[in-house]
PDB file of C-alpha atoms and ligand atoms in Angstrom:
ATOM      1  CA  MET A   2     101.311  91.102  90.687  1.00  0.00           C
ATOM      2  CA  TYR A   3     103.270  90.259  93.384  1.00  0.00           C
ATOM      3  CA  ARG A   4     105.234  93.126  94.088  1.00  0.00           C
ATOM      4  CA  MET A   5     102.252  95.236  93.878  1.00  0.00           C
ATOM      5  CA  ARG A   6     100.418  94.329  96.867  1.00  0.00           C
ATOM      6  CA  THR A   7     102.386  95.515  99.234  1.00  0.00           C
ATOM      7  CA  TRP A   8     103.240  98.633  97.392  1.00  0.00           C
ATOM      8  CA  SER A   9      99.535  99.501  97.297  1.00  0.00           C
ATOM      9  CA  VAL A  10      98.648  98.114 101.136  1.00  0.00           C
ATOM     10  CA  ARG A  11     101.653 101.068 101.450  1.00  0.00           C
ATOM     11  CA  HIS A  12      99.274 103.043  99.245  1.00  0.00           C
ATOM     12  CA  ALA A  13      95.956 102.511 101.253  1.00  0.00           C
ATOM     13  CA  ARG A  14      95.771 106.149 101.872  1.00  0.00           C
ATOM     14  CA  TRP A  15      96.036 107.612  98.168  1.00  0.00           C
ATOM     15  CA  LEU A  16      94.606 104.592  96.307  1.00  0.00           C
ATOM     16  CA  LYS A  17      91.203 104.850  98.573  1.00  0.00           C
ATOM     17  CA  VAL A  18      91.111 108.347  97.475  1.00  0.00           C
ATOM     18  CA  ALA A  19      91.455 108.355  93.926  1.00  0.00           C
ATOM     19  CA  TYR A  20      89.702 105.559  93.852  1.00  0.00           C
ATOM     20  CA  ALA A  21      86.645 107.031  95.474  1.00  0.00           C
ATOM     21  CA  GLY A  22      87.602 109.752  93.186  1.00  0.00           C
ATOM     22  CA  PHE A  23      87.100 107.639  90.485  1.00  0.00           C
ATOM     23  CA  GLU A  24      83.622 106.141  92.007  1.00  0.00           C
ATOM     24  CA  ALA A  25      81.790 109.476  92.182  1.00  0.00           C
ATOM     25  CA  LEU A  26      82.367 109.487  88.647  1.00  0.00           C
ATOM     26  CA  LEU A  27      80.935 106.275  88.199  1.00  0.00           C
ATOM     27  CA  ARG A  28      78.202 107.742  89.797  1.00  0.00           C
ATOM     28  CA  LEU A  29      77.344 110.480  87.731  1.00  0.00           C
ATOM     29  CA  CYS A  30      77.545 107.986  84.711  1.00  0.00           C
ATOM     30  CA  ALA A  31      75.245 105.982  86.228  1.00  0.00           C
ATOM     31  CA  PRO A  32      72.440 106.898  83.925  1.00  0.00           C
ATOM     32  CA  VAL A  33      74.252 106.171  80.797  1.00  0.00           C
ATOM     33  CA  PHE A  34      74.820 102.860  82.133  1.00  0.00           C
ATOM     34  CA  ARG A  35      71.437 102.024  82.730  1.00  0.00           C
ATOM     35  CA  LEU A  36      70.432 103.017  79.454  1.00  0.00           C
ATOM     36  CA  ILE A  37      73.243 100.983  77.939  1.00  0.00           C
ATOM     37  CA  GLY A  38      72.848  97.891  79.765  1.00  0.00           C
ATOM     38  CA  TYR A  39      74.281  96.893  83.093  1.00  0.00           C
ATOM     39  CA  ASP A  40      74.706  93.546  81.096  1.00  0.00           C
ATOM     40  CA  ARG A  41      76.378  94.571  78.471  1.00  0.00           C
ATOM     41  CA  LEU A  42      79.549  97.255  80.445  1.00  0.00           C
ATOM     42  CA  ASP A  43      80.051  94.085  82.713  1.00  0.00           C
ATOM     43  CA  LYS A  44      82.096  92.465  80.010  1.00  0.00           C
ATOM     44  CA  PRO A  45      84.205  95.693  79.059  1.00  0.00           C
ATOM     45  CA  PHE A  46      83.721  96.538  83.135  1.00  0.00           C
ATOM     46  CA  VAL A  47      86.440  93.351  83.954  1.00  0.00           C
ATOM     47  CA  ALA A  48      88.458  93.408  81.085  1.00  0.00           C
ATOM     48  CA  VAL A  49      89.589  97.203  83.331  1.00  0.00           C
ATOM     49  CA  GLU A  50      89.182  95.462  85.854  1.00  0.00           C
ATOM     50  CA  LYS A  51      91.185  93.009  85.288  1.00  0.00           C
ATOM     51  CA  VAL A  52      94.471  94.957  84.080  1.00  0.00           C
ATOM     52  CA  THR A  53      93.558  97.989  87.296  1.00  0.00           C
ATOM     53  CA  LYS A  54      93.386  96.084  90.086  1.00  0.00           C
ATOM     54  CA  GLY A  55      94.821  92.387  88.840  1.00  0.00           C
ATOM     55  CA  TRP A  56      98.051  94.644  88.324  1.00  0.00           C
ATOM     56  CA  PHE A  57      98.259  96.928  91.784  1.00  0.00           C
ATOM     57  CA  LEU A  58      96.382  95.115  93.554  1.00  0.00           C
ATOM     58  CA  ASP A  59      97.057  91.343  92.300  1.00  0.00           C
ATOM     59  CA  SER A  60      93.160  91.321  91.844  1.00  0.00           C
ATOM     60  CA  GLN A  61      90.990  87.821  91.232  1.00  0.00           C
ATOM     61  CA  THR A  62      88.311  89.824  90.182  1.00  0.00           C
ATOM     62  CA  CYS A  63      85.442  88.162  92.603  1.00  0.00           C
ATOM     63  CA  GLY A  64      83.423  90.343  91.446  1.00  0.00           C
ATOM     64  CA  GLN A  65      82.471  91.184  95.107  1.00  0.00           C
ATOM     65  CA  CYS A  66      85.382  93.659  96.027  1.00  0.00           C
ATOM     66  CA  ILE A  67      85.772  94.426  99.109  1.00  0.00           C
ATOM     67  CA  VAL A  68      88.979  95.821  99.435  1.00  0.00           C
ATOM     68  CA  GLY A  69      88.453  99.074 101.200  1.00  0.00           C
ATOM     69  CA  PHE A  70      87.991  97.368 104.727  1.00  0.00           C
ATOM     70  CA  THR A  71      91.091  95.441 104.198  1.00  0.00           C
ATOM     71  CA  GLY A  72      93.787  98.385 103.645  1.00  0.00           C
ATOM     72  CA  LEU A  73      93.934  97.168  99.330  1.00  0.00           C
ATOM     73  CA  SER A  74      94.363  93.542 100.509  1.00  0.00           C
ATOM     74  CA  CYS A  75      92.801  91.766  98.121  1.00  0.00           C
ATOM     75  CA  PRO A  76      91.475  88.234 100.552  1.00  0.00           C
ATOM     76  CA  MET A  77      90.884  86.076  97.793  1.00  0.00           C
ATOM     77  CA  ASN A  78      95.193  86.016  97.480  1.00  0.00           C
ATOM     78  CA  CYS A  79      94.651  83.828 100.450  1.00  0.00           C
ATOM     79  CA  PRO A  80      94.728  80.050  99.887  1.00  0.00           C
ATOM     80  CA  LYS A  81      92.275  79.310 102.115  1.00  0.00           C
ATOM     81  CA  LYS A  82      89.531  82.517 101.254  1.00  0.00           C
ATOM     82  CA  MET A  83      89.570  83.922 104.224  1.00  0.00           C
ATOM     83  CA  ARG A  84      86.866  86.249 104.321  1.00  0.00           C
ATOM     84  CA  ASN A  85      87.031  87.490 107.903  1.00  0.00           C
ATOM     85  CA  GLY A  86      90.052  87.111 109.601  1.00  0.00           C
ATOM     86  CA  PRO A  87      93.638  85.298 109.695  1.00  0.00           C
ATOM     87  CA  CYS A  88      93.392  81.404 109.679  1.00  0.00           C
ATOM     88  CA  GLY A  89      95.133  80.983 112.790  1.00  0.00           C
ATOM     89  CA  GLY A  90      98.515  79.146 110.535  1.00  0.00           C
ATOM     90  CA  VAL A  91     100.341  83.082 110.248  1.00  0.00           C
ATOM     91  CA  ARG A  92     103.932  82.514 111.102  1.00  0.00           C
ATOM     92  CA  PRO A  93     106.694  84.453 113.270  1.00  0.00           C
ATOM     93  CA  ASP A  94     107.100  86.072 110.343  1.00  0.00           C
ATOM     94  CA  GLY A  95     103.737  86.947 109.412  1.00  0.00           C
ATOM     95  CA  LYS A  96     104.339  84.577 105.946  1.00  0.00           C
ATOM     96  CA  CYS A  97     101.536  82.627 105.274  1.00  0.00           C
ATOM     97  CA  GLU A  98     101.620  79.219 106.515  1.00  0.00           C
ATOM     98  CA  VAL A  99     100.522  77.230 103.723  1.00  0.00           C
ATOM     99  CA  ASP A 100     102.222  79.638 100.932  1.00  0.00           C
ATOM    100  CA  PRO A 101     105.526  81.396 103.071  1.00  0.00           C
ATOM    101  CA  GLU A 102     106.549  82.735 100.439  1.00  0.00           C
ATOM    102  CA  MET A 103     103.820  85.967 100.755  1.00  0.00           C
ATOM    103  CA  ASN A 104     102.779  87.790 103.202  1.00  0.00           C
ATOM    104  CA  CYS A 105      99.379  86.637 104.472  1.00  0.00           C
ATOM    105  CA  VAL A 106      96.829  88.714 103.560  1.00  0.00           C
ATOM    106  CA  TRP A 107      95.679  89.667 106.281  1.00  0.00           C
ATOM    107  CA  VAL A 108      98.934  91.423 107.976  1.00  0.00           C
ATOM    108  CA  LEU A 109      98.500  93.074 104.727  1.00  0.00           C
ATOM    109  CA  ALA A 110      95.457  93.906 105.744  1.00  0.00           C
ATOM    110  CA  TRP A 111      95.560  95.038 109.104  1.00  0.00           C
ATOM    111  CA  GLU A 112      98.758  97.180 108.084  1.00  0.00           C
ATOM    112  CA  GLY A 113      96.216  98.955 105.145  1.00  0.00           C
ATOM    113  CA  ASN A 114      93.632  99.586 107.850  1.00  0.00           C
ATOM    114  CA  LYS A 115      96.443 101.409 109.787  1.00  0.00           C
ATOM    115  CA  ARG A 116      97.857 103.612 106.585  1.00  0.00           C
ATOM    116  CA  PHE A 117      94.548 104.588 105.533  1.00  0.00           C
ATOM    117  CA  GLY A 118      94.911 107.093 108.278  1.00  0.00           C
ATOM    118  CA  THR A 119      91.230 107.794 109.379  1.00  0.00           C
ATOM    119  CA  GLY A 120      91.667 106.470 113.105  1.00  0.00           C
ATOM    120  CA  GLU A 121      88.304 104.238 111.889  1.00  0.00           C
ATOM    121  CA  TYR A 122      89.909 100.073 111.200  1.00  0.00           C
ATOM    122  CA  PRO A 123      86.776  99.454 108.626  1.00  0.00           C
ATOM    123  CA  ILE A 124      88.545  95.641 108.659  1.00  0.00           C
ATOM    124  CA  GLN A 125      86.750  94.771 112.234  1.00  0.00           C
ATOM    125  CA  LYS A 126      83.095  95.094 109.531  1.00  0.00           C
ATOM    126  CA  VAL A 127      81.907  90.825 108.970  1.00  0.00           C
ATOM    127  CA  GLN A 128      81.992  90.051 105.511  1.00  0.00           C
ATOM    128  CA  PRO A 129      79.785  87.991 104.158  1.00  0.00           C
ATOM    129  CA  PRO A 130      81.199  84.348 102.706  1.00  0.00           C
ATOM    130  CA  VAL A 131      82.102  85.458  98.400  1.00  0.00           C
ATOM    131  CA  ASP A 132      79.057  84.496  96.405  1.00  0.00           C
ATOM    132  CA  HIS A 133      80.061  82.275  93.836  1.00  0.00           C
ATOM    133  CA  ARG A 134      77.627  83.150  91.465  1.00  0.00           C
ATOM    134  CA  LEU A 135      79.705  87.195  90.964  1.00  0.00           C
ATOM    135  CA  LEU A 136      83.090  84.826  90.107  1.00  0.00           C
ATOM    136  CA  GLY A 137      84.016  87.308  86.904  1.00  0.00           C
ATOM    137  CA  THR A 138      81.684  89.806  87.177  1.00  0.00           C
ATOM    138  CA  SER A 139      81.909  93.721  87.461  1.00  0.00           C
ATOM    139  CA  ALA A 140      82.573  95.087  91.313  1.00  0.00           C
ATOM    140  CA  TRP A 141      83.187  97.851  90.101  1.00  0.00           C
ATOM    141  CA  LEU A 142      78.741  98.667  89.154  1.00  0.00           C
ATOM    142  CA  ARG A 143      77.895  96.122  91.097  1.00  0.00           C
ATOM    143  CA  GLU A 144      79.409  98.847  93.300  1.00  0.00           C
ATOM    144  CA  VAL A 145      77.591 102.016  90.636  1.00  0.00           C
ATOM    145  CA  ARG A 146      74.278  99.662  91.586  1.00  0.00           C
ATOM    146  CA  HIS A 147      74.531  99.688  95.203  1.00  0.00           C
ATOM    147  CA  LYS A 148      75.750 103.238  95.483  1.00  0.00           C
ATOM    148  CA  THR A 149      72.003 104.299  93.933  1.00  0.00           C
ATOM    149  CA  HIS A 150      69.891 101.912  94.280  1.00  0.00           C
ATOM    150  CA  TYR A 151      69.401 100.710  91.532  1.00  0.00           C
ATOM    151  CA  GLU A 152      67.993  97.307  91.341  1.00  0.00           C
ATOM    152  CA  GLY A 153      67.708  96.703  87.051  1.00  0.00           C
ATOM    153  CA  PRO A 154      65.445  93.234  85.864  1.00  0.00           C
ATOM    154  CA  GLU A 155      67.996  90.614  86.014  1.00  0.00           C
ATOM    155  CA  VAL A 156      68.627  91.323  89.476  1.00  0.00           C
ATOM    156  CA  VAL A 157      65.315  91.097  90.755  1.00  0.00           C
ATOM    157  CA  ALA A 158      64.569  87.596  88.163  1.00  0.00           C
ATOM    158  CA  ALA A 159      67.440  86.384  90.232  1.00  0.00           C
ATOM    159  CA  ASN A 160      66.628  87.387  93.222  1.00  0.00           C
ATOM    160  CA  GLU A 161      63.369  85.958  92.793  1.00  0.00           C
ATOM    161  CA  VAL A 162      65.338  82.370  92.173  1.00  0.00           C
TER     162      VAL A 162
HETATM  163  S1  LIG B  19      97.742  82.693 107.089  1.00  0.00           S
HETATM  164 FE1  LIG B  19      96.540  84.041 106.366  1.00  0.00          FE
HETATM  165  S2  LIG B  19      97.110  83.930 103.624  1.00  0.00           S
HETATM  166 FE2  LIG B  19      98.094  81.675 104.624  1.00  0.00          FE
HETATM  167  S3  LIG B  19      96.098  80.826 104.296  1.00  0.00           S
HETATM  168 FE3  LIG B  19      96.566  81.769 106.531  1.00  0.00          FE
HETATM  169  S4  LIG B  19      94.909  83.501 106.317  1.00  0.00           S
HETATM  170 FE4  LIG B  19      95.007  83.090 104.702  1.00  0.00          FE
END
């Protein structure tokens, strides 16, 4: 929901803290996830992500979420899908040059980074391009796997291609 985008950016600090707690919980569940199988869990997780992140962030379920770097502003809402900063066409009032009805996602991203209140600006980290093979998959599970250093058989197989 578009209106929630700006709300979430304004409340980026506590939402980020809440997500960190949630992610810690998911990491604790990692052994169970391995037993069940990450592939089997992907669809239900995506369904939950679509509802929750869709509501709060207008998430487009790219499967490689970077809102922790972008002040909770989802870069997939940029009409040009810019992943590393604005296109240069931002209007003087901070609106998008393509869609003047919405704020530029990168103006919001900067605002969200300030709202983190940590003095750090993760927005400055260079992000890889979108991997279209991951669209519509669970970013939460991917993060858990990454942080628990788990590469399941399907990941190994994909890397061998
Ligand atoms: S102004 Fe911002 S949101 Fe609009 S296309 Fe450019 S980078 Fe994307």
